[in-house]
mmCIF file of C-alpha atoms in Angstrom:
data_model
loop_
_atom_site.group_PDB
_atom_site.id
_atom_site.type_symbol
_atom_site.label_atom_id
_atom_site.label_comp_id
_atom_site.label_asym_id
_atom_site.label_seq_id
_atom_site.Cartn_x
_atom_site.Cartn_y
_atom_site.Cartn_z
ATOM 1 C CA UNK Z 10 -15.575 -8.578 -15.790
ATOM 2 C CA UNK Z 11 -13.533 -5.302 -15.673
ATOM 3 C CA UNK Z 12 -10.521 -4.979 -17.844
ATOM 4 C CA UNK Z 13 -7.897 -2.111 -17.450
ATOM 5 C CA UNK Z 14 -8.132 -1.663 -21.269
ATOM 6 C CA UNK Z 15 -11.220 0.384 -20.401
ATOM 7 C CA UNK Z 16 -9.185 3.061 -18.774
ATOM 8 C CA UNK Z 17 -9.841 6.540 -20.193
ATOM 9 C CA UNK Z 18 -6.498 7.769 -18.954
ATOM 10 C CA UNK Z 19 -3.652 5.352 -18.056
ATOM 11 C CA UNK Z 20 -3.541 6.327 -14.309
ATOM 12 C CA UNK Z 21 -4.289 4.051 -11.384
ATOM 13 C CA UNK Z 22 -4.712 5.433 -7.858
ATOM 14 C CA UNK Z 23 -2.709 3.374 -5.368
ATOM 15 C CA UNK Z 24 -4.426 1.755 -2.400
ATOM 16 C CA UNK Z 25 -2.955 3.349 0.726
ATOM 17 C CA UNK Z 26 -4.254 1.693 3.820
ATOM 18 C CA UNK Z 27 -4.277 3.150 7.304
ATOM 19 C CA UNK Z 28 -6.390 6.287 6.659
ATOM 20 C CA UNK Z 29 -4.725 7.721 3.613
ATOM 21 C CA UNK Z 30 -7.236 6.081 1.314
ATOM 22 C CA UNK Z 31 -10.466 7.863 1.628
ATOM 23 C CA UNK Z 32 -13.728 7.390 -0.374
ATOM 24 C CA UNK Z 33 -13.144 10.907 -1.740
ATOM 25 C CA UNK Z 34 -9.665 9.969 -2.969
ATOM 26 C CA UNK Z 35 -10.653 6.641 -4.496
ATOM 27 C CA UNK Z 36 -13.687 8.213 -6.237
ATOM 28 C CA UNK Z 37 -11.741 11.265 -7.473
ATOM 29 C CA UNK Z 38 -9.189 9.114 -9.350
ATOM 30 C CA UNK Z 39 -11.960 7.140 -11.063
ATOM 31 C CA UNK Z 40 -13.863 10.408 -11.848
ATOM 32 C CA UNK Z 41 -10.755 11.798 -13.441
ATOM 33 C CA UNK Z 42 -10.773 8.913 -15.954
ATOM 34 C CA UNK Z 43 -8.356 6.691 -14.120
ATOM 35 C CA UNK Z 44 -9.013 3.882 -11.763
ATOM 36 C CA UNK Z 45 -9.126 4.380 -8.100
ATOM 37 C CA UNK Z 46 -8.178 1.666 -5.643
ATOM 38 C CA UNK Z 47 -9.211 1.849 -1.989
ATOM 39 C CA UNK Z 48 -6.922 0.422 0.663
ATOM 40 C CA UNK Z 49 -8.806 -2.254 2.586
ATOM 41 C CA UNK Z 50 -5.975 -3.017 4.971
ATOM 42 C CA UNK Z 51 -6.742 -2.545 8.614
ATOM 43 C CA UNK Z 52 -10.513 -2.280 8.026
ATOM 44 C CA UNK Z 53 -13.147 -4.631 9.405
ATOM 45 C CA UNK Z 54 -15.632 -6.055 6.927
ATOM 46 C CA UNK Z 55 -18.208 -3.651 8.196
ATOM 47 C CA UNK Z 56 -16.050 -0.568 7.781
ATOM 48 C CA UNK Z 57 -15.019 -1.791 4.343
ATOM 49 C CA UNK Z 58 -18.673 -2.086 3.343
ATOM 50 C CA UNK Z 59 -19.263 1.574 4.616
ATOM 51 C CA UNK Z 60 -16.234 2.712 2.554
ATOM 52 C CA UNK Z 61 -17.566 1.063 -0.692
ATOM 53 C CA UNK Z 62 -20.956 2.679 -0.123
ATOM 54 C CA UNK Z 63 -19.295 6.051 0.360
ATOM 55 C CA UNK Z 64 -17.245 5.654 -2.816
ATOM 56 C CA UNK Z 65 -20.361 4.726 -4.852
ATOM 57 C CA UNK Z 66 -22.062 7.783 -3.455
ATOM 58 C CA UNK Z 67 -19.298 9.883 -5.179
ATOM 59 C CA UNK Z 68 -18.874 8.083 -8.513
ATOM 60 C CA UNK Z 69 -20.553 5.711 -10.860
ATOM 61 C CA UNK Z 70 -17.186 4.812 -12.388
ATOM 62 C CA UNK Z 71 -15.564 1.486 -11.564
ATOM 63 C CA UNK Z 72 -13.014 1.231 -8.744
ATOM 64 C CA UNK Z 73 -11.178 -1.502 -6.848
ATOM 65 C CA UNK Z 74 -10.220 -2.543 -3.269
ATOM 66 C CA UNK Z 75 -6.904 -3.916 -2.179
ATOM 67 C CA UNK Z 76 -6.554 -6.569 0.484
ATOM 68 C CA UNK Z 77 -3.497 -7.725 2.440
ATOM 69 C CA UNK Z 78 -2.894 -11.480 2.283
ATOM 70 C CA UNK Z 79 -2.112 -12.681 5.821
ATOM 71 C CA UNK Z 80 0.994 -14.758 6.549
ATOM 72 C CA UNK Z 81 1.143 -16.323 9.979
ATOM 73 C CA UNK Z 82 4.669 -16.497 11.305
ATOM 74 C CA UNK Z 83 5.992 -16.973 14.809
ATOM 75 C CA UNK Z 84 8.552 -14.196 15.459
ATOM 76 C CA UNK Z 85 11.454 -14.714 17.807
ATOM 77 C CA UNK Z 86 10.119 -13.800 21.236
ATOM 78 C CA UNK Z 87 13.559 -12.521 22.401
ATOM 79 C CA UNK Z 88 13.943 -10.259 19.355
ATOM 80 C CA UNK Z 89 10.476 -8.901 19.807
ATOM 81 C CA UNK Z 90 11.146 -8.245 23.566
ATOM 82 C CA UNK Z 91 14.352 -6.516 22.705
ATOM 83 C CA UNK Z 92 12.661 -4.172 20.293
ATOM 84 C CA UNK Z 93 9.979 -3.439 22.768
ATOM 85 C CA UNK Z 94 12.576 -2.500 25.380
ATOM 86 C CA UNK Z 95 14.295 -0.324 22.847
ATOM 87 C CA UNK Z 96 11.021 1.556 22.168
ATOM 88 C CA UNK Z 97 10.101 1.918 25.796
ATOM 89 C CA UNK Z 98 11.836 5.188 26.581
ATOM 90 C CA UNK Z 99 10.068 6.828 23.590
ATOM 91 C CA UNK Z 100 6.777 5.331 24.575
ATOM 92 C CA UNK Z 101 7.189 6.470 28.218
ATOM 93 C CA UNK Z 102 7.881 10.063 27.041
ATOM 94 C CA UNK Z 103 4.691 9.908 24.995
ATOM 95 C CA UNK Z 104 2.639 8.287 27.727
ATOM 96 C CA UNK Z 105 2.066 5.123 25.827
ATOM 97 C CA UNK Z 106 1.980 1.619 27.364
ATOM 98 C CA UNK Z 107 3.504 -0.917 24.957
ATOM 99 C CA UNK Z 108 1.931 -4.402 24.857
ATOM 100 C CA UNK Z 109 4.065 -7.155 26.248
ATOM 101 C CA UNK Z 110 3.077 -9.515 23.487
ATOM 102 C CA UNK Z 111 1.024 -9.181 20.294
ATOM 103 C CA UNK Z 112 -1.090 -11.980 18.847
ATOM 104 C CA UNK Z 113 -1.254 -12.685 15.175
ATOM 105 C CA UNK Z 114 -4.370 -11.379 13.287
ATOM 106 C CA UNK Z 115 -5.418 -12.108 9.739
ATOM 107 C CA UNK Z 116 -6.736 -8.603 9.375
ATOM 108 C CA UNK Z 117 -10.330 -9.883 8.872
ATOM 109 C CA UNK Z 118 -9.346 -11.414 5.607
ATOM 110 C CA UNK Z 119 -12.218 -13.840 5.119
ATOM 111 C CA UNK Z 120 -14.794 -11.291 6.327
ATOM 112 C CA UNK Z 121 -13.541 -8.797 3.774
ATOM 113 C CA UNK Z 122 -13.604 -11.246 0.909
ATOM 114 C CA UNK Z 123 -17.330 -11.992 1.702
ATOM 115 C CA UNK Z 124 -18.053 -8.233 1.688
ATOM 116 C CA UNK Z 125 -16.241 -7.686 -1.664
ATOM 117 C CA UNK Z 126 -18.074 -10.499 -3.297
ATOM 118 C CA UNK Z 127 -21.441 -9.285 -1.898
ATOM 119 C CA UNK Z 128 -20.707 -5.767 -3.112
ATOM 120 C CA UNK Z 129 -19.379 -6.847 -6.544
ATOM 121 C CA UNK Z 130 -16.567 -4.325 -6.743
ATOM 122 C CA UNK Z 131 -14.866 -4.124 -10.128
ATOM 123 C CA UNK Z 132 -11.377 -5.336 -9.117
ATOM 124 C CA UNK Z 133 -9.919 -6.891 -6.043
ATOM 125 C CA UNK Z 134 -6.153 -6.645 -5.811
ATOM 126 C CA UNK Z 135 -3.889 -8.501 -3.335
ATOM 127 C CA UNK Z 136 -0.705 -7.458 -1.692
ATOM 128 C CA UNK Z 137 1.805 -9.369 0.522
ATOM 129 C CA UNK Z 138 1.259 -12.584 -1.365
ATOM 130 C CA UNK Z 139 -1.436 -14.739 -2.979
ATOM 131 C CA UNK Z 140 -4.666 -16.054 -1.539
ATOM 132 C CA UNK Z 141 -5.879 -19.608 -1.990
ATOM 133 C CA UNK Z 142 -7.048 -20.506 -5.514
ATOM 134 C CA UNK Z 143 -10.569 -20.982 -4.072
ATOM 135 C CA UNK Z 144 -10.654 -17.267 -3.113
ATOM 136 C CA UNK Z 145 -9.827 -16.255 -6.714
ATOM 137 C CA UNK Z 146 -12.367 -18.630 -7.995
ATOM 138 C CA UNK Z 147 -15.067 -17.178 -5.746
ATOM 139 C CA UNK Z 148 -14.196 -13.710 -6.938
ATOM 140 C CA UNK Z 149 -14.318 -14.777 -10.588
ATOM 141 C CA UNK Z 150 -17.665 -16.395 -10.036
ATOM 142 C CA UNK Z 151 -18.961 -13.042 -8.825
ATOM 143 C CA UNK Z 152 -17.583 -11.468 -12.022
ATOM 144 C CA UNK Z 153 -14.871 -9.670 -10.144
ATOM 145 C CA UNK Z 154 -11.474 -9.185 -11.799
ATOM 146 C CA UNK Z 155 -8.390 -10.129 -9.785
ATOM 147 C CA UNK Z 156 -5.035 -8.414 -9.676
ATOM 148 C CA UNK Z 157 -1.872 -9.129 -7.753
ATOM 149 C CA UNK Z 158 0.981 -6.736 -6.689
ATOM 150 C CA UNK Z 159 4.428 -8.225 -7.456
ATOM 151 C CA UNK Z 160 7.998 -7.174 -7.024
ATOM 152 C CA UNK Z 161 9.732 -9.740 -9.154
ATOM 153 C CA UNK Z 162 9.277 -11.993 -12.172
ATOM 154 C CA UNK Z 163 9.076 -15.080 -10.003
ATOM 155 C CA UNK Z 164 6.152 -13.557 -7.990
ATOM 156 C CA UNK Z 165 4.509 -12.539 -11.246
ATOM 157 C CA UNK Z 166 4.743 -16.132 -12.546
ATOM 158 C CA UNK Z 167 3.167 -17.438 -9.352
ATOM 159 C CA UNK Z 168 0.304 -15.075 -9.593
ATOM 160 C CA UNK Z 169 -0.288 -15.919 -13.276
ATOM 161 C CA UNK Z 170 -0.248 -19.628 -12.542
ATOM 162 C CA UNK Z 171 -2.956 -18.991 -9.930
ATOM 163 C CA UNK Z 172 -5.243 -17.322 -12.469
ATOM 164 C CA UNK Z 173 -5.130 -13.606 -11.701
ATOM 165 C CA UNK Z 174 -6.277 -11.271 -14.522
ATOM 166 C CA UNK Z 175 -3.757 -8.489 -14.195
ATOM 167 C CA UNK Z 176 -0.587 -7.476 -12.320
ATOM 168 C CA UNK Z 177 0.747 -4.410 -10.609
ATOM 169 C CA UNK Z 178 4.574 -4.370 -10.935
ATOM 170 C CA UNK Z 179 5.905 -2.470 -7.971
ATOM 171 C CA UNK Z 180 9.380 -1.100 -8.577
ATOM 172 C CA UNK Z 181 11.869 -0.337 -5.870
ATOM 173 C CA UNK Z 182 11.162 3.348 -5.757
ATOM 174 C CA UNK Z 183 7.600 2.952 -4.804
ATOM 175 C CA UNK Z 184 6.548 4.404 -1.419
ATOM 176 C CA UNK Z 185 4.875 2.598 1.437
ATOM 177 C CA UNK Z 186 4.996 -1.179 2.116
ATOM 178 C CA UNK Z 187 6.895 -3.441 -0.270
ATOM 179 C CA UNK Z 188 4.642 -6.036 -1.768
ATOM 180 C CA UNK Z 189 7.085 -8.966 -1.348
ATOM 181 C CA UNK Z 190 5.174 -12.226 -0.945
ATOM 182 C CA UNK Z 191 6.816 -13.142 2.394
ATOM 183 C CA UNK Z 192 7.485 -11.002 5.432
ATOM 184 C CA UNK Z 193 11.135 -11.954 5.690
ATOM 185 C CA UNK Z 194 11.812 -11.648 1.954
ATOM 186 C CA UNK Z 195 14.646 -9.326 0.853
ATOM 187 C CA UNK Z 196 13.623 -6.517 -1.592
ATOM 188 C CA UNK Z 197 14.362 -7.552 -5.174
ATOM 189 C CA UNK Z 198 15.168 -3.862 -5.744
ATOM 190 C CA UNK Z 199 14.113 -3.810 -9.456
ATOM 191 C CA UNK Z 200 13.435 -0.515 -11.270
ATOM 192 C CA UNK Z 201 9.794 -0.037 -12.220
ATOM 193 C CA UNK Z 202 10.210 0.212 -15.975
ATOM 194 C CA UNK Z 203 12.506 -2.809 -16.145
ATOM 195 C CA UNK Z 204 10.140 -4.791 -13.925
ATOM 196 C CA UNK Z 205 7.139 -3.896 -16.089
ATOM 197 C CA UNK Z 206 8.855 -5.235 -19.207
ATOM 198 C CA UNK Z 207 10.125 -8.384 -17.570
ATOM 199 C CA UNK Z 208 6.708 -9.165 -16.029
ATOM 200 C CA UNK Z 209 4.922 -8.764 -19.290
ATOM 201 C CA UNK Z 210 7.541 -10.903 -21.128
ATOM 202 C CA UNK Z 211 7.070 -13.693 -18.507
ATOM 203 C CA UNK Z 212 3.267 -13.688 -18.138
ATOM 204 C CA UNK Z 213 1.661 -11.811 -20.984
ATOM 205 C CA UNK Z 214 -0.738 -10.268 -18.411
ATOM 206 C CA UNK Z 215 -1.975 -6.641 -18.437
ATOM 207 C CA UNK Z 216 0.435 -4.949 -16.147
ATOM 208 C CA UNK Z 217 0.332 -1.631 -14.246
ATOM 209 C CA UNK Z 218 3.694 -0.082 -13.264
ATOM 210 C CA UNK Z 219 4.098 1.400 -9.814
ATOM 211 C CA UNK Z 220 7.016 3.387 -8.326
ATOM 212 C CA UNK Z 221 8.876 6.524 -9.266
ATOM 213 C CA UNK Z 222 6.095 8.315 -11.156
ATOM 214 C CA UNK Z 223 6.730 11.964 -10.756
ATOM 215 C CA UNK Z 224 5.540 13.389 -14.136
ATOM 216 C CA UNK Z 225 4.161 12.654 -17.615
ATOM 217 C CA UNK Z 226 7.582 11.287 -18.882
ATOM 218 C CA UNK Z 227 7.505 8.574 -16.179
ATOM 219 C CA UNK Z 228 4.036 7.517 -17.225
ATOM 220 C CA UNK Z 229 5.120 7.418 -20.873
ATOM 221 C CA UNK Z 230 8.125 5.235 -19.980
ATOM 222 C CA UNK Z 231 5.908 2.723 -18.311
ATOM 223 C CA UNK Z 232 3.580 2.648 -21.337
ATOM 224 C CA UNK Z 233 6.550 2.302 -23.656
ATOM 225 C CA UNK Z 234 7.618 -0.719 -21.698
ATOM 226 C CA UNK Z 235 4.229 -2.211 -22.470
ATOM 227 C CA UNK Z 236 2.323 -1.318 -19.315
ATOM 228 C CA UNK Z 237 -1.300 -0.491 -19.492
ATOM 229 C CA UNK Z 238 -1.052 2.261 -16.875
ATOM 230 C CA UNK Z 239 0.941 3.928 -14.157
ATOM 231 C CA UNK Z 240 0.036 3.650 -10.504
ATOM 232 C CA UNK Z 241 0.452 6.791 -8.352
ATOM 233 C CA UNK Z 242 0.445 7.036 -4.642
ATOM 234 C CA UNK Z 243 3.019 9.512 -3.346
ATOM 235 C CA UNK Z 244 1.749 12.044 -5.901
ATOM 236 C CA UNK Z 245 -1.719 11.906 -4.261
ATOM 237 C CA UNK Z 246 -0.524 12.386 -0.663
ATOM 238 C CA UNK Z 247 -0.896 16.151 -0.660
ATOM 239 C CA UNK Z 248 -4.214 16.198 -2.534
ATOM 240 C CA UNK Z 249 -7.081 17.552 -0.419
ATOM 241 C CA UNK Z 250 -9.049 14.337 -1.021
ATOM 242 C CA UNK Z 251 -6.438 12.172 0.722
ATOM 243 C CA UNK Z 252 -6.452 11.407 4.425
ATOM 244 C CA UNK Z 253 -2.810 12.126 4.878
ATOM 245 C CA UNK Z 254 -1.811 13.497 8.287
ATOM 246 C CA UNK Z 255 -0.779 17.178 8.233
ATOM 247 C CA UNK Z 256 2.693 16.389 9.574
ATOM 248 C CA UNK Z 257 3.164 13.869 6.715
ATOM 249 C CA UNK Z 258 1.912 16.354 4.100
ATOM 250 C CA UNK Z 259 4.296 19.016 5.312
ATOM 251 C CA UNK Z 260 7.242 16.741 5.483
ATOM 252 C CA UNK Z 261 6.962 15.946 1.761
ATOM 253 C CA UNK Z 262 7.892 19.607 1.064
ATOM 254 C CA UNK Z 263 10.169 20.170 4.034
ATOM 255 C CA UNK Z 264 13.886 20.615 3.080
ATOM 256 C CA UNK Z 265 15.051 18.803 6.193
ATOM 257 C CA UNK Z 266 13.684 15.536 4.766
ATOM 258 C CA UNK Z 267 15.881 14.725 1.833
ATOM 259 C CA UNK Z 268 15.846 11.000 1.108
ATOM 260 C CA UNK Z 269 13.808 7.818 1.456
ATOM 261 C CA UNK Z 270 14.785 4.307 2.572
ATOM 262 C CA UNK Z 271 13.138 0.962 3.195
ATOM 263 C CA UNK Z 272 12.718 -0.001 6.798
ATOM 264 C CA UNK Z 273 11.068 -2.556 9.037
ATOM 265 C CA UNK Z 274 11.066 -0.071 11.965
ATOM 266 C CA UNK Z 275 7.343 0.605 11.962
ATOM 267 C CA UNK Z 276 5.696 -2.534 10.913
ATOM 268 C CA UNK Z 277 8.136 -5.409 10.691
ATOM 269 C CA UNK Z 278 7.599 -5.461 6.953
ATOM 270 C CA UNK Z 279 9.845 -3.576 4.473
ATOM 271 C CA UNK Z 280 8.328 -0.171 3.604
ATOM 272 C CA UNK Z 281 9.759 3.015 1.968
ATOM 273 C CA UNK Z 282 9.481 6.329 3.749
ATOM 274 C CA UNK Z 283 11.243 9.647 4.429
ATOM 275 C CA UNK Z 284 14.274 9.216 6.678
ATOM 276 C CA UNK Z 285 13.535 10.630 10.119
ATOM 277 C CA UNK Z 286 14.778 10.092 13.662
ATOM 278 C CA UNK Z 287 12.652 7.003 14.265
ATOM 279 C CA UNK Z 288 14.003 5.294 11.176
ATOM 280 C CA UNK Z 289 17.587 6.297 11.989
ATOM 281 C CA UNK Z 290 17.286 4.998 15.539
ATOM 282 C CA UNK Z 291 15.432 1.689 14.841
ATOM 283 C CA UNK Z 292 15.886 0.345 11.365
ATOM 284 C CA UNK Z 293 18.793 -1.882 12.304
ATOM 285 C CA UNK Z 294 16.853 -3.394 15.351
ATOM 286 C CA UNK Z 295 13.351 -4.099 14.121
ATOM 287 C CA UNK Z 296 12.533 -7.768 13.740
ATOM 288 C CA UNK Z 297 10.771 -9.157 10.528
ATOM 289 C CA UNK Z 298 7.464 -9.620 12.289
ATOM 290 C CA UNK Z 299 4.232 -8.392 10.778
ATOM 291 C CA UNK Z 300 1.652 -7.474 12.015
ATOM 292 C CA UNK Z 301 3.163 -7.738 15.503
ATOM 293 C CA UNK Z 302 5.578 -4.911 15.092
ATOM 294 C CA UNK Z 303 2.965 -2.798 13.469
ATOM 295 C CA UNK Z 304 0.715 -3.252 16.427
ATOM 296 C CA UNK Z 305 3.634 -2.663 18.827
ATOM 297 C CA UNK Z 306 4.437 0.751 17.373
ATOM 298 C CA UNK Z 307 0.795 1.779 16.740
ATOM 299 C CA UNK Z 308 0.360 3.569 20.065
ATOM 300 C CA UNK Z 309 3.578 5.476 19.578
ATOM 301 C CA UNK Z 310 2.487 6.686 16.124
ATOM 302 C CA UNK Z 311 -0.891 7.718 17.350
ATOM 303 C CA UNK Z 312 0.455 9.637 20.295
ATOM 304 C CA UNK Z 313 3.007 11.428 18.106
ATOM 305 C CA UNK Z 314 0.677 12.104 15.173
ATOM 306 C CA UNK Z 315 2.001 15.700 14.883
ATOM 307 C CA UNK Z 316 5.704 14.780 15.047
ATOM 308 C CA UNK Z 317 7.235 13.974 11.696
ATOM 309 C CA UNK Z 318 10.392 12.709 13.380
ATOM 310 C CA UNK Z 319 8.354 9.891 15.043
ATOM 311 C CA UNK Z 320 5.484 8.909 12.667
ATOM 312 C CA UNK Z 321 5.949 6.872 9.508
ATOM 313 C CA UNK Z 322 6.241 9.244 6.544
ATOM 314 C CA UNK Z 323 5.609 6.740 3.703
ATOM 315 C CA UNK Z 324 6.826 8.122 0.324
ATOM 316 C CA UNK Z 325 8.338 6.983 -2.876
ATOM 317 C CA UNK Z 326 11.706 8.233 -4.202
ATOM 318 C CA UNK Z 327 10.059 11.009 -6.189
ATOM 319 C CA UNK Z 328 8.313 12.550 -3.253
ATOM 320 C CA UNK Z 329 9.266 16.135 -4.087
ATOM 321 C CA UNK Z 330 6.933 15.980 -7.042
ATOM 322 C CA UNK Z 331 3.885 15.697 -4.728
ATOM 323 C CA UNK Z 332 2.028 18.997 -4.561
ATOM 324 C CA UNK Z 333 -1.135 20.437 -3.088
ATOM 325 C CA UNK Z 334 -3.548 20.134 -5.890
ATOM 326 C CA UNK Z 335 -6.887 18.327 -6.477
ATOM 327 C CA UNK Z 336 -6.719 14.805 -7.821
ATOM 328 C CA UNK Z 337 -8.262 15.879 -11.117
ATOM 329 C CA UNK Z 338 -5.340 18.260 -11.744
ATOM 330 C CA UNK Z 339 -2.684 15.751 -10.660
ATOM 331 C CA UNK Z 340 -4.084 13.209 -13.125
ATOM 332 C CA UNK Z 341 -4.544 15.685 -15.919
ATOM 333 C CA UNK Z 342 -0.946 16.795 -15.633
ATOM 334 C CA UNK Z 343 0.299 13.270 -16.089
ATOM 335 C CA UNK Z 344 -1.425 12.691 -19.377
ATOM 336 C CA UNK Z 345 -1.368 16.168 -21.069
#
């Protein structure tokens, strides 16, 4: 079973679902001596199997896949309808028909677990909560290591009690979706280095630190806190291997975008991104309803793919450190 102690360099590539994760990106991180994760969110089992094959066609090094844990909730119908009404003028301008209602989906969770067991990937990590113990037992029986992304010590304890092998401690400055175990949870807002130390003290599990990594000193701070590695996501967004939209790539270096915030405006779950018009207009109105809000805004984001004021520009607080360079160079600069 894989252990992060095997890392040649203490760098983990973040899983970035929705197209940013590509086989090229995942493989490149592992080829650089780190550990690449592929974002399995929003993929069917078949598409995930294809991605795994593509990664293996590019590297013989171990890599992992991240899976979203589904949480079925029943959002307030009136709040959802009000948010739909609020988005309708923008949707009309873009020629998008918004759905009246959105059904819950588990994102093909069971199908993906079957694929991952069949493919024997090195590590499966979970975000948005914990699966049933039986899922972890099945992965272990297939000699697959299990990791959980956590945002607090309490979440870390729950994960340890369930039998995971390692943790990813996601600090408040990390970009993209927050990994809180429940959709409506408030963000614990804990700094990465502090969270890494506290999680290790509480569980003793090997822990990767995520959030705020902009250079070698940030990696060293995580290692000094006892972490076994630093996870990078935002730093990879401008790499040629990433599937980042051009408008998103450019926004990371555009002086008109100056800060990041967490918002539910795009998906109904808290996520950190660059402040743009969509976030300013809608953050205070989006209900805590995932994946329903994510589906609701999907057509808008697709139609406005070239408009950085409309699309989600996921990014961590250190986004200015992201640069156009191959993954190999980004990783090398973090450990030199």
